PDB file of C-alpha atoms and ligand atoms in Angstrom:
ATOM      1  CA  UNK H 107      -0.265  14.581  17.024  1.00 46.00           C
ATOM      2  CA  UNK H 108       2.027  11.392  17.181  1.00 62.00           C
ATOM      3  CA  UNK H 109       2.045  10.794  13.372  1.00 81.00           C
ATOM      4  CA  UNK H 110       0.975  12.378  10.034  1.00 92.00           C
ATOM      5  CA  UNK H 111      -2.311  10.622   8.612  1.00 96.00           C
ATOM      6  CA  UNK H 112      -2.346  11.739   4.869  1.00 97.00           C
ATOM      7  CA  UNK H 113      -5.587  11.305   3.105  1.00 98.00           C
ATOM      8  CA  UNK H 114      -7.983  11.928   0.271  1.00 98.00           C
ATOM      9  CA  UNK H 115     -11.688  13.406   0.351  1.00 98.00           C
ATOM     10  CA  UNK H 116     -13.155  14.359  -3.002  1.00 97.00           C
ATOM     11  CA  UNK H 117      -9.885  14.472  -4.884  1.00 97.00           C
ATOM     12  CA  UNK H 118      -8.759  16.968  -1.557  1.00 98.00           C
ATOM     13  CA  UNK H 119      -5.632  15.968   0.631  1.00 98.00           C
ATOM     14  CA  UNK H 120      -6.382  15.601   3.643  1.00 97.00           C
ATOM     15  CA  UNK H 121      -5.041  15.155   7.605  1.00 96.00           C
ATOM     16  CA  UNK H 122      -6.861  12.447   9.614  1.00 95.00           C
ATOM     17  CA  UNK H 123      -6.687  13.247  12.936  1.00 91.00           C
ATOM     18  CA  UNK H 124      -5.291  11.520  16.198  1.00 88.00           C
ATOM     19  CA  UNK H 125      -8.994  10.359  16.837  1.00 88.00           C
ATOM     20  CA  UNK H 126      -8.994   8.373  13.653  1.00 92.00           C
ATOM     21  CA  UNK H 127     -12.408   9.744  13.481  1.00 92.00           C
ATOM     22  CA  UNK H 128     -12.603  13.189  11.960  1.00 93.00           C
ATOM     23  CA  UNK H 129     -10.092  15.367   9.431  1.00 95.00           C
ATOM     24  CA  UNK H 130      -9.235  18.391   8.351  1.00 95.00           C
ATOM     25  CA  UNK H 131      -8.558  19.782   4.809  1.00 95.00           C
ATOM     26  CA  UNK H 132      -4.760  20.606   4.164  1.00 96.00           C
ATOM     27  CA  UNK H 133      -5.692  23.555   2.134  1.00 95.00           C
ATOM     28  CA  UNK H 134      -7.865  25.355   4.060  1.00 94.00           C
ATOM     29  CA  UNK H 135      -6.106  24.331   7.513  1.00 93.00           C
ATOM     30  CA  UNK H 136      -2.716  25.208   6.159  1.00 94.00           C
ATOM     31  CA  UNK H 137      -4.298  28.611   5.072  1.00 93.00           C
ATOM     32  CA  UNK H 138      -3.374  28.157   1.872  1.00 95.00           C
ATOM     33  CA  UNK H 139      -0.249  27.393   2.006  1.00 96.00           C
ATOM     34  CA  UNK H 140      -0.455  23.807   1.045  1.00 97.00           C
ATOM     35  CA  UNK H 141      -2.382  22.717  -2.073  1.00 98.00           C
ATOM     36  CA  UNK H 142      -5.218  20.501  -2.258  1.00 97.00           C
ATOM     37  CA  UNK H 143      -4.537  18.013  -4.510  1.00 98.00           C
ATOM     38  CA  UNK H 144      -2.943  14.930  -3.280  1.00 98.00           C
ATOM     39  CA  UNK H 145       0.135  14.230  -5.638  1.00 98.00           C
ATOM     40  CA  UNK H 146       1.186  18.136  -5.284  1.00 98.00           C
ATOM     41  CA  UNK H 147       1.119  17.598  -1.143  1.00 98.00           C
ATOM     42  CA  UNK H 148       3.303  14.401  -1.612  1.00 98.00           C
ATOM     43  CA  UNK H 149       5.922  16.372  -3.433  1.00 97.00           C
ATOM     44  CA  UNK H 150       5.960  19.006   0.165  1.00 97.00           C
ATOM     45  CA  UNK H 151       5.909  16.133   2.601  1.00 97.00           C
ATOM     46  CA  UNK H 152       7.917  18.128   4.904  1.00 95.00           C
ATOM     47  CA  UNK H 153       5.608  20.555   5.087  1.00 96.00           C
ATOM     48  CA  UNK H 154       2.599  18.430   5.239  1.00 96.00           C
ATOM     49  CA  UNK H 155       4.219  16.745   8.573  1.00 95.00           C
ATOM     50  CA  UNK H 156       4.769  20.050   9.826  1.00 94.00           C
ATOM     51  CA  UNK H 157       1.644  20.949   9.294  1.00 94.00           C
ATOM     52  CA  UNK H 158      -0.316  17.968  10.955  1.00 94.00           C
ATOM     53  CA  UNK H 159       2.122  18.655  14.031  1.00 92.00           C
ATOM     54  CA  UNK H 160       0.562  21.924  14.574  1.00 90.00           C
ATOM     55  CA  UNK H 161      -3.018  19.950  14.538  1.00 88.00           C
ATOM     56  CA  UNK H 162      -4.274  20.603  18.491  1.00 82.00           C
ATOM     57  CA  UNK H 163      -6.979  18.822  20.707  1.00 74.00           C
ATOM     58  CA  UNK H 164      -9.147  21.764  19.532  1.00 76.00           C
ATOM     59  CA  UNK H 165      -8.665  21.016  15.819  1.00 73.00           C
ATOM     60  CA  UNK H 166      -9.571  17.736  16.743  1.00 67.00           C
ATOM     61  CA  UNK H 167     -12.668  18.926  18.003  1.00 67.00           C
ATOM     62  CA  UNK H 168     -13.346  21.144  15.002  1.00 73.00           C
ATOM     63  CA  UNK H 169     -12.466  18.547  12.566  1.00 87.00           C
ATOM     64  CA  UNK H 170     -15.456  17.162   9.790  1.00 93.00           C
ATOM     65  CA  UNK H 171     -16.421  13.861  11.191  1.00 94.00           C
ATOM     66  CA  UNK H 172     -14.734  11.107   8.773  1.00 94.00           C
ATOM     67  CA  UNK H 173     -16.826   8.454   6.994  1.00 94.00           C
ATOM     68  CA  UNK H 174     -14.609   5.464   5.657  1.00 94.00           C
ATOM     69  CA  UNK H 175     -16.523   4.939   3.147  1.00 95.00           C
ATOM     70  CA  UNK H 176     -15.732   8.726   1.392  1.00 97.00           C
ATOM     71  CA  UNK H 177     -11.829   8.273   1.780  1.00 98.00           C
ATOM     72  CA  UNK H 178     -10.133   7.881  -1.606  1.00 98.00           C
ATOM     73  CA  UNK H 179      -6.970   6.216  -2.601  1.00 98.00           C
ATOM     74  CA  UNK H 180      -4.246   8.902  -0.799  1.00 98.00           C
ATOM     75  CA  UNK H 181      -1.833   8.178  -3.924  1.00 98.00           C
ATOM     76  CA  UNK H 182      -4.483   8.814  -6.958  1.00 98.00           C
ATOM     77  CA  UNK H 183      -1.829   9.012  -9.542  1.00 98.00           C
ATOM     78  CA  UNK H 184       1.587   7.560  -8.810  1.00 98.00           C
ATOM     79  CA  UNK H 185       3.743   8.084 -11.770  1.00 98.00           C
ATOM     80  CA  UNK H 186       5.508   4.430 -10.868  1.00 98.00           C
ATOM     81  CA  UNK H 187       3.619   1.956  -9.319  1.00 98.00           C
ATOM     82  CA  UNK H 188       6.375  -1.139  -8.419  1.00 98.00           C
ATOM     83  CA  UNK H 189       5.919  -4.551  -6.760  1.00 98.00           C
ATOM     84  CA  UNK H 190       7.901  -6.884  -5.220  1.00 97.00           C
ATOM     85  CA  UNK H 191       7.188 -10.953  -5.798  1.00 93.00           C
ATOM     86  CA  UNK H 192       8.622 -13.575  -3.738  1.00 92.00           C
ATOM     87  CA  UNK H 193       9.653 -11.434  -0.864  1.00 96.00           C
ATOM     88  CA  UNK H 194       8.663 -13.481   2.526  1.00 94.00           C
ATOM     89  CA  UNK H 195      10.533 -16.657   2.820  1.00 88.00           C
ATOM     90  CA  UNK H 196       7.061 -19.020   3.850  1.00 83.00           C
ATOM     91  CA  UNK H 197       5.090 -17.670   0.344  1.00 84.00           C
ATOM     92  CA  UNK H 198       8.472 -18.658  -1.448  1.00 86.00           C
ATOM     93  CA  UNK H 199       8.096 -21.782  -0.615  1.00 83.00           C
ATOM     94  CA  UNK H 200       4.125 -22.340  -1.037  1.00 79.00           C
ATOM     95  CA  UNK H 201       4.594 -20.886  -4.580  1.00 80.00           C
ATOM     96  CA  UNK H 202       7.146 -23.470  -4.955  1.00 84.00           C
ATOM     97  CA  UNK H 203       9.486 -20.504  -6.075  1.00 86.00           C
ATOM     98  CA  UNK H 204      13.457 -20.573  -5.106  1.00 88.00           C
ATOM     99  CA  UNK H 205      14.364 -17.538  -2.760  1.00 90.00           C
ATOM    100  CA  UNK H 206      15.080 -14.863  -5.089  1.00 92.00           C
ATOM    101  CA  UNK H 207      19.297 -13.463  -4.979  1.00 93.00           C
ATOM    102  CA  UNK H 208      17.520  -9.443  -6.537  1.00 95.00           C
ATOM    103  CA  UNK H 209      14.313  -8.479  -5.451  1.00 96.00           C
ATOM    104  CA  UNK H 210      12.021  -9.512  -8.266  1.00 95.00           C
ATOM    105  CA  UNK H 211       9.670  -6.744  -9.336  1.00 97.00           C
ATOM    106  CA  UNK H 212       6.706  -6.173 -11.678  1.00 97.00           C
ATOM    107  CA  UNK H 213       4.115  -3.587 -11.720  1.00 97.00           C
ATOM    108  CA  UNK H 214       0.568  -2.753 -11.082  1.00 98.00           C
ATOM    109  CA  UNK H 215      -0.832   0.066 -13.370  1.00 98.00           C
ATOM    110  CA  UNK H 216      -2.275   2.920 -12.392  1.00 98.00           C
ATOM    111  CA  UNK H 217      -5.535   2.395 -14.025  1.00 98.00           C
ATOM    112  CA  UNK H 218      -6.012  -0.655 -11.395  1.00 98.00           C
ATOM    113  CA  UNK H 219      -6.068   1.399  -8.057  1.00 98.00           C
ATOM    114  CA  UNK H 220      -8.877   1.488  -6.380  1.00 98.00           C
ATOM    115  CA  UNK H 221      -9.816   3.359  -2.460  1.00 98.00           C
ATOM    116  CA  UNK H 222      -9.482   1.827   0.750  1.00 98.00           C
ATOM    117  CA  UNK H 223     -12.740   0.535   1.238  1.00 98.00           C
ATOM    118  CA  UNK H 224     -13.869   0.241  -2.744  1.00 98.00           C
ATOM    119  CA  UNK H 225     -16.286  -2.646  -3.865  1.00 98.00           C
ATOM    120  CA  UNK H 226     -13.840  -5.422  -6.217  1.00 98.00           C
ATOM    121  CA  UNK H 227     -15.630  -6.597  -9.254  1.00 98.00           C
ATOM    122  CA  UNK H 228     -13.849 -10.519  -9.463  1.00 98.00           C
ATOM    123  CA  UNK H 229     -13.212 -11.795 -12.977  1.00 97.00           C
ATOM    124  CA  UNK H 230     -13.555 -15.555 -13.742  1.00 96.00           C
ATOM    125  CA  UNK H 231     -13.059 -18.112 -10.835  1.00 97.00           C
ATOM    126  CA  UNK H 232      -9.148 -17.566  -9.648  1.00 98.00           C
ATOM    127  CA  UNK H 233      -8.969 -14.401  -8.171  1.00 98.00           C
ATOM    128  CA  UNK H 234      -6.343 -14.050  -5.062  1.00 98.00           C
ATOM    129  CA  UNK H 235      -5.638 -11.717  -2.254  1.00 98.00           C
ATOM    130  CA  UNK H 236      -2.336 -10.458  -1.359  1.00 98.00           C
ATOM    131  CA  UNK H 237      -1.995  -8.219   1.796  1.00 98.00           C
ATOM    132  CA  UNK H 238       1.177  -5.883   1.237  1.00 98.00           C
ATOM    133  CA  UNK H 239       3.016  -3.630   2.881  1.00 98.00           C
ATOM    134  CA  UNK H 240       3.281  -0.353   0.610  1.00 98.00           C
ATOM    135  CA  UNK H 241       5.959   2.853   0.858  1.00 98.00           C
ATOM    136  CA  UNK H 242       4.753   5.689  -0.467  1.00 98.00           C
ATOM    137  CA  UNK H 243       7.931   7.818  -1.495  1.00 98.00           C
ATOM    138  CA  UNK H 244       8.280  11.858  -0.903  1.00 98.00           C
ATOM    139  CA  UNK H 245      11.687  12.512  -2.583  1.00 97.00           C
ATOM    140  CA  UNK H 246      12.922  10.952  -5.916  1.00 98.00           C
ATOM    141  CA  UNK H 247      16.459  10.150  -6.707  1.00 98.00           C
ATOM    142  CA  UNK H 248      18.789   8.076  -8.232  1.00 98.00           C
ATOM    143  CA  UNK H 249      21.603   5.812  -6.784  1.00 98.00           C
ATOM    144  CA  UNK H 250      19.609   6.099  -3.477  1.00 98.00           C
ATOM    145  CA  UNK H 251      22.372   4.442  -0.922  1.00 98.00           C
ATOM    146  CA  UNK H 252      20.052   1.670   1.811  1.00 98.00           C
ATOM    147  CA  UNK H 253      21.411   4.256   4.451  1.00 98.00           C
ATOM    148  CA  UNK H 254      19.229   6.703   3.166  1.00 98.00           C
ATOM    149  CA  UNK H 255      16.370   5.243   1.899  1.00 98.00           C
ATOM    150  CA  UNK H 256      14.366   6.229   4.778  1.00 98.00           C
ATOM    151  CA  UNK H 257      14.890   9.544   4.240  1.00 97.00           C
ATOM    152  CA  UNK H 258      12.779   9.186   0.191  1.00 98.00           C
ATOM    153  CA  UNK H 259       9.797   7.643   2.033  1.00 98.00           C
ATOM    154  CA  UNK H 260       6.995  10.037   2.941  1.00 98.00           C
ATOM    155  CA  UNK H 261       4.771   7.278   4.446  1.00 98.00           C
ATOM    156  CA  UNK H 262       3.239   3.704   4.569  1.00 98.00           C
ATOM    157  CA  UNK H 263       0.413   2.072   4.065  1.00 98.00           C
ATOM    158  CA  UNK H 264      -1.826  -1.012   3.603  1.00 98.00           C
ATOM    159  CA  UNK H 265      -2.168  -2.601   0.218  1.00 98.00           C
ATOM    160  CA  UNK H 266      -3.939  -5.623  -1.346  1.00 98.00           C
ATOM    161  CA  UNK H 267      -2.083  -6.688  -4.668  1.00 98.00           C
ATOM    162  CA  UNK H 268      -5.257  -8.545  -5.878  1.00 98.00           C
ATOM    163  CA  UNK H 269      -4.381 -11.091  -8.213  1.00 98.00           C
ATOM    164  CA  UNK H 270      -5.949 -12.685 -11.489  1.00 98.00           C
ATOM    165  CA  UNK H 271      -3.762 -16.240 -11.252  1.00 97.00           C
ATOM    166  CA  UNK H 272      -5.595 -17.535 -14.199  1.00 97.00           C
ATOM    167  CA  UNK H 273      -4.115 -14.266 -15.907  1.00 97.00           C
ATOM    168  CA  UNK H 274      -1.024 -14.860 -14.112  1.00 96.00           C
ATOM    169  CA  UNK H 275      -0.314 -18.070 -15.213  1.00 94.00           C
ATOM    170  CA  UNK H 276      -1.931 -18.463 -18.735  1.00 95.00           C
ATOM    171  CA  UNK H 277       1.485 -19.330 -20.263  1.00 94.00           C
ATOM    172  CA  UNK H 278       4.971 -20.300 -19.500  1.00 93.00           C
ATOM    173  CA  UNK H 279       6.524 -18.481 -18.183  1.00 90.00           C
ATOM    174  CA  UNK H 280       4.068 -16.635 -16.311  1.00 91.00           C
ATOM    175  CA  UNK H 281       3.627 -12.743 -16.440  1.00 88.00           C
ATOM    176  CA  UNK H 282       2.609 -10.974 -13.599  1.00 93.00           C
ATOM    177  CA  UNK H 283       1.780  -7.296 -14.416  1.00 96.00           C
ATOM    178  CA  UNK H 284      -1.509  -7.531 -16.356  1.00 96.00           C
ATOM    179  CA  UNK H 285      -2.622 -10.264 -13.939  1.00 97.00           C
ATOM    180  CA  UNK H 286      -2.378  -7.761 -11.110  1.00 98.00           C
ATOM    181  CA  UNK H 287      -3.936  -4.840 -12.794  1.00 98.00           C
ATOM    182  CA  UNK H 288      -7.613  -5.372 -13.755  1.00 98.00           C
ATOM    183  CA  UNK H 289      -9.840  -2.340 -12.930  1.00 98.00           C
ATOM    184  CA  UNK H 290      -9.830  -1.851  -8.775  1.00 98.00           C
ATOM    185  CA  UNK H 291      -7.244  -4.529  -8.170  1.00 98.00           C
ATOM    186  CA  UNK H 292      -4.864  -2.094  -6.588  1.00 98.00           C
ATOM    187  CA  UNK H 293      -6.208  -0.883  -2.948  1.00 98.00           C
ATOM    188  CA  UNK H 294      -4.318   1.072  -0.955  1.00 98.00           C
ATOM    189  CA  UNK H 295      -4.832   3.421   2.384  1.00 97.00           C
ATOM    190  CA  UNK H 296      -6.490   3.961   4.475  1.00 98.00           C
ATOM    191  CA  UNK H 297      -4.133   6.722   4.916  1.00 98.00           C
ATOM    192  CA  UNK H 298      -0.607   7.218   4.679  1.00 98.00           C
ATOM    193  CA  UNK H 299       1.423   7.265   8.135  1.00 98.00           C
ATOM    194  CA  UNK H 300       4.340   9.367   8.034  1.00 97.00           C
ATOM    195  CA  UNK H 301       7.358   6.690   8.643  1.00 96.00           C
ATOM    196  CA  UNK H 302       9.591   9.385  10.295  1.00 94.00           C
ATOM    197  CA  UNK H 303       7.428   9.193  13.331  1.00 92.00           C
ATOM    198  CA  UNK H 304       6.711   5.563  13.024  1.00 94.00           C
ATOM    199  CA  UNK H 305       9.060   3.651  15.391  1.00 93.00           C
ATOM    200  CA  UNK H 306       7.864   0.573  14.338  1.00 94.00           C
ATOM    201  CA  UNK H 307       8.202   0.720  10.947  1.00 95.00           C
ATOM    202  CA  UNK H 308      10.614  -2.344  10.004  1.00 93.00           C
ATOM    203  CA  UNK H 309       8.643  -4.832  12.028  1.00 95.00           C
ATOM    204  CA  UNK H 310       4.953  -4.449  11.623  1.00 97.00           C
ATOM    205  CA  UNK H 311       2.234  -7.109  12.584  1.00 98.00           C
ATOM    206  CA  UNK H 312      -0.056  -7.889   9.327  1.00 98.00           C
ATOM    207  CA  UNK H 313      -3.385  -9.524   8.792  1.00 98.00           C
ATOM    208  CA  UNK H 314      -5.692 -10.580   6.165  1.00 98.00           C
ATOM    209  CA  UNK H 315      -9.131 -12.140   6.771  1.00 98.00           C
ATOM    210  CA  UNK H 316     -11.115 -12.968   4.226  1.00 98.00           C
ATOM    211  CA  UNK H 317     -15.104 -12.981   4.891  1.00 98.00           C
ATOM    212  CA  UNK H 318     -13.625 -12.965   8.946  1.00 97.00           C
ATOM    213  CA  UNK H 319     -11.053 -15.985   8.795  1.00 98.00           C
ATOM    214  CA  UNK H 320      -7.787 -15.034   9.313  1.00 98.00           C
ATOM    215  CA  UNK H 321      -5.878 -16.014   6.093  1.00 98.00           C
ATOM    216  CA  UNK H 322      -2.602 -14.335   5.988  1.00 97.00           C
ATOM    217  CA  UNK H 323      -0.271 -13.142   9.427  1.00 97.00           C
ATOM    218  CA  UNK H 324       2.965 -12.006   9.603  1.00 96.00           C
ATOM    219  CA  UNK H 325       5.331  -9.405  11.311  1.00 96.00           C
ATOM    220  CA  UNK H 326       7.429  -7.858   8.648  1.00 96.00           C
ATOM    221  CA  UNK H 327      10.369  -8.817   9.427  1.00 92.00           C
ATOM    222  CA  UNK H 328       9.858 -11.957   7.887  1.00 93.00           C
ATOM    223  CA  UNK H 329      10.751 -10.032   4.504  1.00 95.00           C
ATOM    224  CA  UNK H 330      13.510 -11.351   2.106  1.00 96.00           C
ATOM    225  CA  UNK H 331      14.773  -7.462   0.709  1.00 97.00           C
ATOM    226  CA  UNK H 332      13.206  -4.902   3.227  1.00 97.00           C
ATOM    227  CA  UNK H 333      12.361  -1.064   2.370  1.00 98.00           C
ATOM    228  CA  UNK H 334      15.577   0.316   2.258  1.00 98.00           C
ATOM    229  CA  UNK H 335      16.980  -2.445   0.164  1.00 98.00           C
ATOM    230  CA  UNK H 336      14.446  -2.300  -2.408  1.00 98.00           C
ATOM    231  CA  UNK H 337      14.385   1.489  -2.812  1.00 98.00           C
ATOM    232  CA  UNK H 338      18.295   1.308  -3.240  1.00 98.00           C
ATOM    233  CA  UNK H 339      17.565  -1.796  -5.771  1.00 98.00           C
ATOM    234  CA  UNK H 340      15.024   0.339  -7.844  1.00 98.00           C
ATOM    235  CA  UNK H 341      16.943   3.053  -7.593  1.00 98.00           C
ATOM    236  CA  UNK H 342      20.042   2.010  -9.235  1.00 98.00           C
ATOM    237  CA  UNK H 343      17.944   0.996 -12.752  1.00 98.00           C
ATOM    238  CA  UNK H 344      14.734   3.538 -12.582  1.00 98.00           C
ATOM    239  CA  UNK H 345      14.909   7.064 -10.880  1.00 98.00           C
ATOM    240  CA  UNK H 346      12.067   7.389  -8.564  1.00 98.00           C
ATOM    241  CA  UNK H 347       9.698   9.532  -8.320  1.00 98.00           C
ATOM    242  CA  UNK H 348       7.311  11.782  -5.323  1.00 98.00           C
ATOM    243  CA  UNK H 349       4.541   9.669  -5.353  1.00 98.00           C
ATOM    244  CA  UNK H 350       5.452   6.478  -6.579  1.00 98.00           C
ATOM    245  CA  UNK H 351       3.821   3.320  -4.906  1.00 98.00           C
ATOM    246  CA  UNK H 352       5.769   0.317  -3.835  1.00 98.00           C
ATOM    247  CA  UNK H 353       4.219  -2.875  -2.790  1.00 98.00           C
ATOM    248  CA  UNK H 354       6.827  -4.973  -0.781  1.00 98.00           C
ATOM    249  CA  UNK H 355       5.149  -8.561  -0.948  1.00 97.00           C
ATOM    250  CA  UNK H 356       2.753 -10.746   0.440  1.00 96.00           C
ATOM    251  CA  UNK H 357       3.547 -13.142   2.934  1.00 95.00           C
ATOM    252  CA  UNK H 358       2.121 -16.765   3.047  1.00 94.00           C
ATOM    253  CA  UNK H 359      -1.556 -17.361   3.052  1.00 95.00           C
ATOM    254  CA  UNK H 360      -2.426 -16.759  -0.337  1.00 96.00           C
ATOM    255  CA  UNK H 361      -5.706 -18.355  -1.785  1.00 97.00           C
ATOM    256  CA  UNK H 362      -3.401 -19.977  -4.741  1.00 94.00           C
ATOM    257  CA  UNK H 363      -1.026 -21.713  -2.000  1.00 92.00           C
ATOM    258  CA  UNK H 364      -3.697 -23.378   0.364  1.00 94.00           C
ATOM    259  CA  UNK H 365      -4.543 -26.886   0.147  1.00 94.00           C
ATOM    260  CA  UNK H 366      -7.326 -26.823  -1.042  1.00 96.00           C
ATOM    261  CA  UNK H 367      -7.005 -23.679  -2.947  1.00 97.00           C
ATOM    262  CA  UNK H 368      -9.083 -21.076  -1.572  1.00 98.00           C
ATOM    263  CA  UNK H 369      -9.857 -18.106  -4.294  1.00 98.00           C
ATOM    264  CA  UNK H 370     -12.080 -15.385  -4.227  1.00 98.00           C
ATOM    265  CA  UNK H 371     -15.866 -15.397  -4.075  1.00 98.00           C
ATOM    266  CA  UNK H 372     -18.624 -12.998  -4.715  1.00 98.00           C
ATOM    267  CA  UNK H 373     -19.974 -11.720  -1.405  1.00 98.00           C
ATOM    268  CA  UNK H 374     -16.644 -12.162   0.549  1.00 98.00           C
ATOM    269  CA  UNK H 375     -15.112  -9.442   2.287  1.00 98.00           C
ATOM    270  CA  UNK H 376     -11.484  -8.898   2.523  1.00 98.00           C
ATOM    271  CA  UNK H 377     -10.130  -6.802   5.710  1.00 98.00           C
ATOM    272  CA  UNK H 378      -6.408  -6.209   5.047  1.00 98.00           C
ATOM    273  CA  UNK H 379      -4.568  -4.840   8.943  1.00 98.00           C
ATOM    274  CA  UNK H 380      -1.252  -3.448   9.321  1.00 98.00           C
ATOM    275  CA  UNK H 381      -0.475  -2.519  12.669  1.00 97.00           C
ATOM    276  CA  UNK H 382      -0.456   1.400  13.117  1.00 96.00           C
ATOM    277  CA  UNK H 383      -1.069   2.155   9.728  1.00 97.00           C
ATOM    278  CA  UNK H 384      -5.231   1.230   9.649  1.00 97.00           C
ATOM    279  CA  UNK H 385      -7.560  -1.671   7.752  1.00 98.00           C
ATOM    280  CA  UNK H 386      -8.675  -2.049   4.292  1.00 98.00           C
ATOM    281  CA  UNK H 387     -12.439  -3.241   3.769  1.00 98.00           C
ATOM    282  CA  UNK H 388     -12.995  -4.462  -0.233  1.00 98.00           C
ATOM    283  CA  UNK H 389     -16.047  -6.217  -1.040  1.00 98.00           C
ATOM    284  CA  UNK H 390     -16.482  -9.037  -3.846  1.00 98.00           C
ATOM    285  CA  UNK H 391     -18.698  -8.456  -6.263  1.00 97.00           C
TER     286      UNK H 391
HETATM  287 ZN1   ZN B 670       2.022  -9.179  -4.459  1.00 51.21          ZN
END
C-alpha cells in the first residue's frame, strides 16, 4: 500500500484501500488494537500508517466495497478548525487585496463541516466556492520550528471553504468567520492521505469545476505561506492540536472575482480535485 487513506463510515475510521474502491474497518482489521472512532485514530497516526502498510492484495480483495456516497467527513470534530485568506498571489490580486507580510487567518466552525460528497443548502444569492488545500495535523505542539512541521501533519486533503460573501462583506471591515461557517459549508475528504508517503506534497495540481466548467486551477506552489510556514505561524500564538483542520487558501477563480461575477446556483454541482488526494462532489440545493 503506497499511502495511508484515512476515512469515516458510520462514525467508524476507516482504511480505503489501494483500489480506491473498497475499505476496511481500523478496529476490527487492527484486531483491536486501534479504536474506531476517528479523532482517537488521529491522535495514533503512527500506528494507523503502520497499520494500512500491513493492508495486502488479499485484504484488498476482502475489503467491503466503498460507496462515496456513505463516506463521512474523516475529521468529525477538530478541536481547531483554521484558515488561511489571501494565500495565492493571482486571488490577491482579483480580491483587490495587498499580498499579505503574516499569513492572515480566520476560522470555520465546527458546526459547518459537512462529508465529502454532502448536498449544500445555499443561502441568499452570493454564495462562493473556494477549493483548498487542507492539513490535517497528528501531533500538537507549540513553537513548532518550519523544519519540523512536516513531522505534526498526519495527512491532507481536499476542502471547499464555501463562502457567504454577502455575510462576508455586510460591513466594513469585513469579517470572515461567520461568513464561512453556515451549516455544511465546510467539506472536506474524501480521505486523508498520509503526507509522509506523499512525495508530492508541496506542489499539487488543483481543480474546481462548477456544474463541469473548470473554474479554479492551480499547482500549489503558487502559495504565498506554504504548510510548514503556517503551522510554525499558528504555532507560535495557539498550541495545536491532533485533529485540527487547516485550510491553506484558495487560489484564483472564485465566483466573487470573475467578471461577471459568477455565484452559486441551486442545481449546480461543485467537483473540488487535488491531485493524489481524491474529488469532492457537493450539490446545491
Ligand atoms: Zn478560503
Amino acid at each position: 500500500m503506497a499511502s495511508a487513506r484515512f476515512g469515516c463510515v458510520d462514525g467508524r475510521a476507516v482504511l480505503i484501500t489501494d483500489s480506491l474502491t473498497s475499505y476496511v474497518d481500523i478496529e476490527k482489521f487492527s484486531s483491536g488494537k486501534l479504536p474506531s472512532e476517528p479523532m482517537a485514530c488521529l491522535e495514533r497516526w503512527s500506528e494507523v500508517c503502520k497499520v494500512a502498510a500491513s493492508l495486502s492484495p488479499t485484504d484488498d480483495l476482502n475489503a467491503i466495497a466503498l460507496n462515496a456516497n456513505k463516506l463521512e467527513c474523516p475529521v468529525p470534530r477538530p478541536r481547531q478548525i483554521f484558515a488561511i485568506g489571501i494565500n495565492y498571489k493571482a486571488h490577491a490580486a482579483e480580491m483587490n487585496n495587498p499580498l499579505p507580510k503574516e499569513p492572515l487567518v480566520f476560522t470555520k466552525f465546527q458546526s459547518s463541516l459537512n462529508s465529502p460528497n454532502g448536498s449544500l443548502t445555499l443561502v441568499g444569492e452570493k454564495c462562493d466556492f473556494e477549493a483548498e488545500l487542507v492539513a490535517v495535523i497528528a501531533k500538537g505542539g507549540r513553537n513548532i520550528l518550519a523544519d519540523e512541521a512536516w513531522g505534526h501533519v498526519a495527512g491532507l486533503c481536499v476542502g471547499q471553504d464555501v463562502s457567504d460573501r454577502a455575510l462576508q462583506y455586510a460591513n466594513t471591515p469585513p469579517q470572515f468567520s461567520l461568513g464561512k461557517s453556515r451549516a455544511g459549508f465546510t467539506p472536506i475528504g474524501p480521505w486523508i492521505t498520509d503526507a509522509a508517503s506523499l512525495t508530492t506534497r508541496a506542489n499539487l495540481e488543483m481543480t474546481c469545476r462548477v456544474s463541469g466548467e473548470i473554474m479554479q486551477h492551480t499547482q500549489t506552489d503558487d502559495m504565498i505561506f506554504e504548510i510548514p510556514e503556517i503551522i510554525s505561524y499558528l504555532s507560535t500564538i495557539c498550541e495545536l492540536f491532533s485533529g485540527d483542520v487547516i485550510y491553506t487558501g484558495t487560489p484564483s477563480g472564485v465566483g466573487a472575482g470573475r467578471t461577471p461575477q459568477r455565484f452559486l446556483r441551486s442545481g449546480d454541482v461543485i467537483e473540488t480535485t487535488i491531485q493524489d488526494l481524491g474529488t469532492l462532489t457537493n450539490k446545491c440545493i
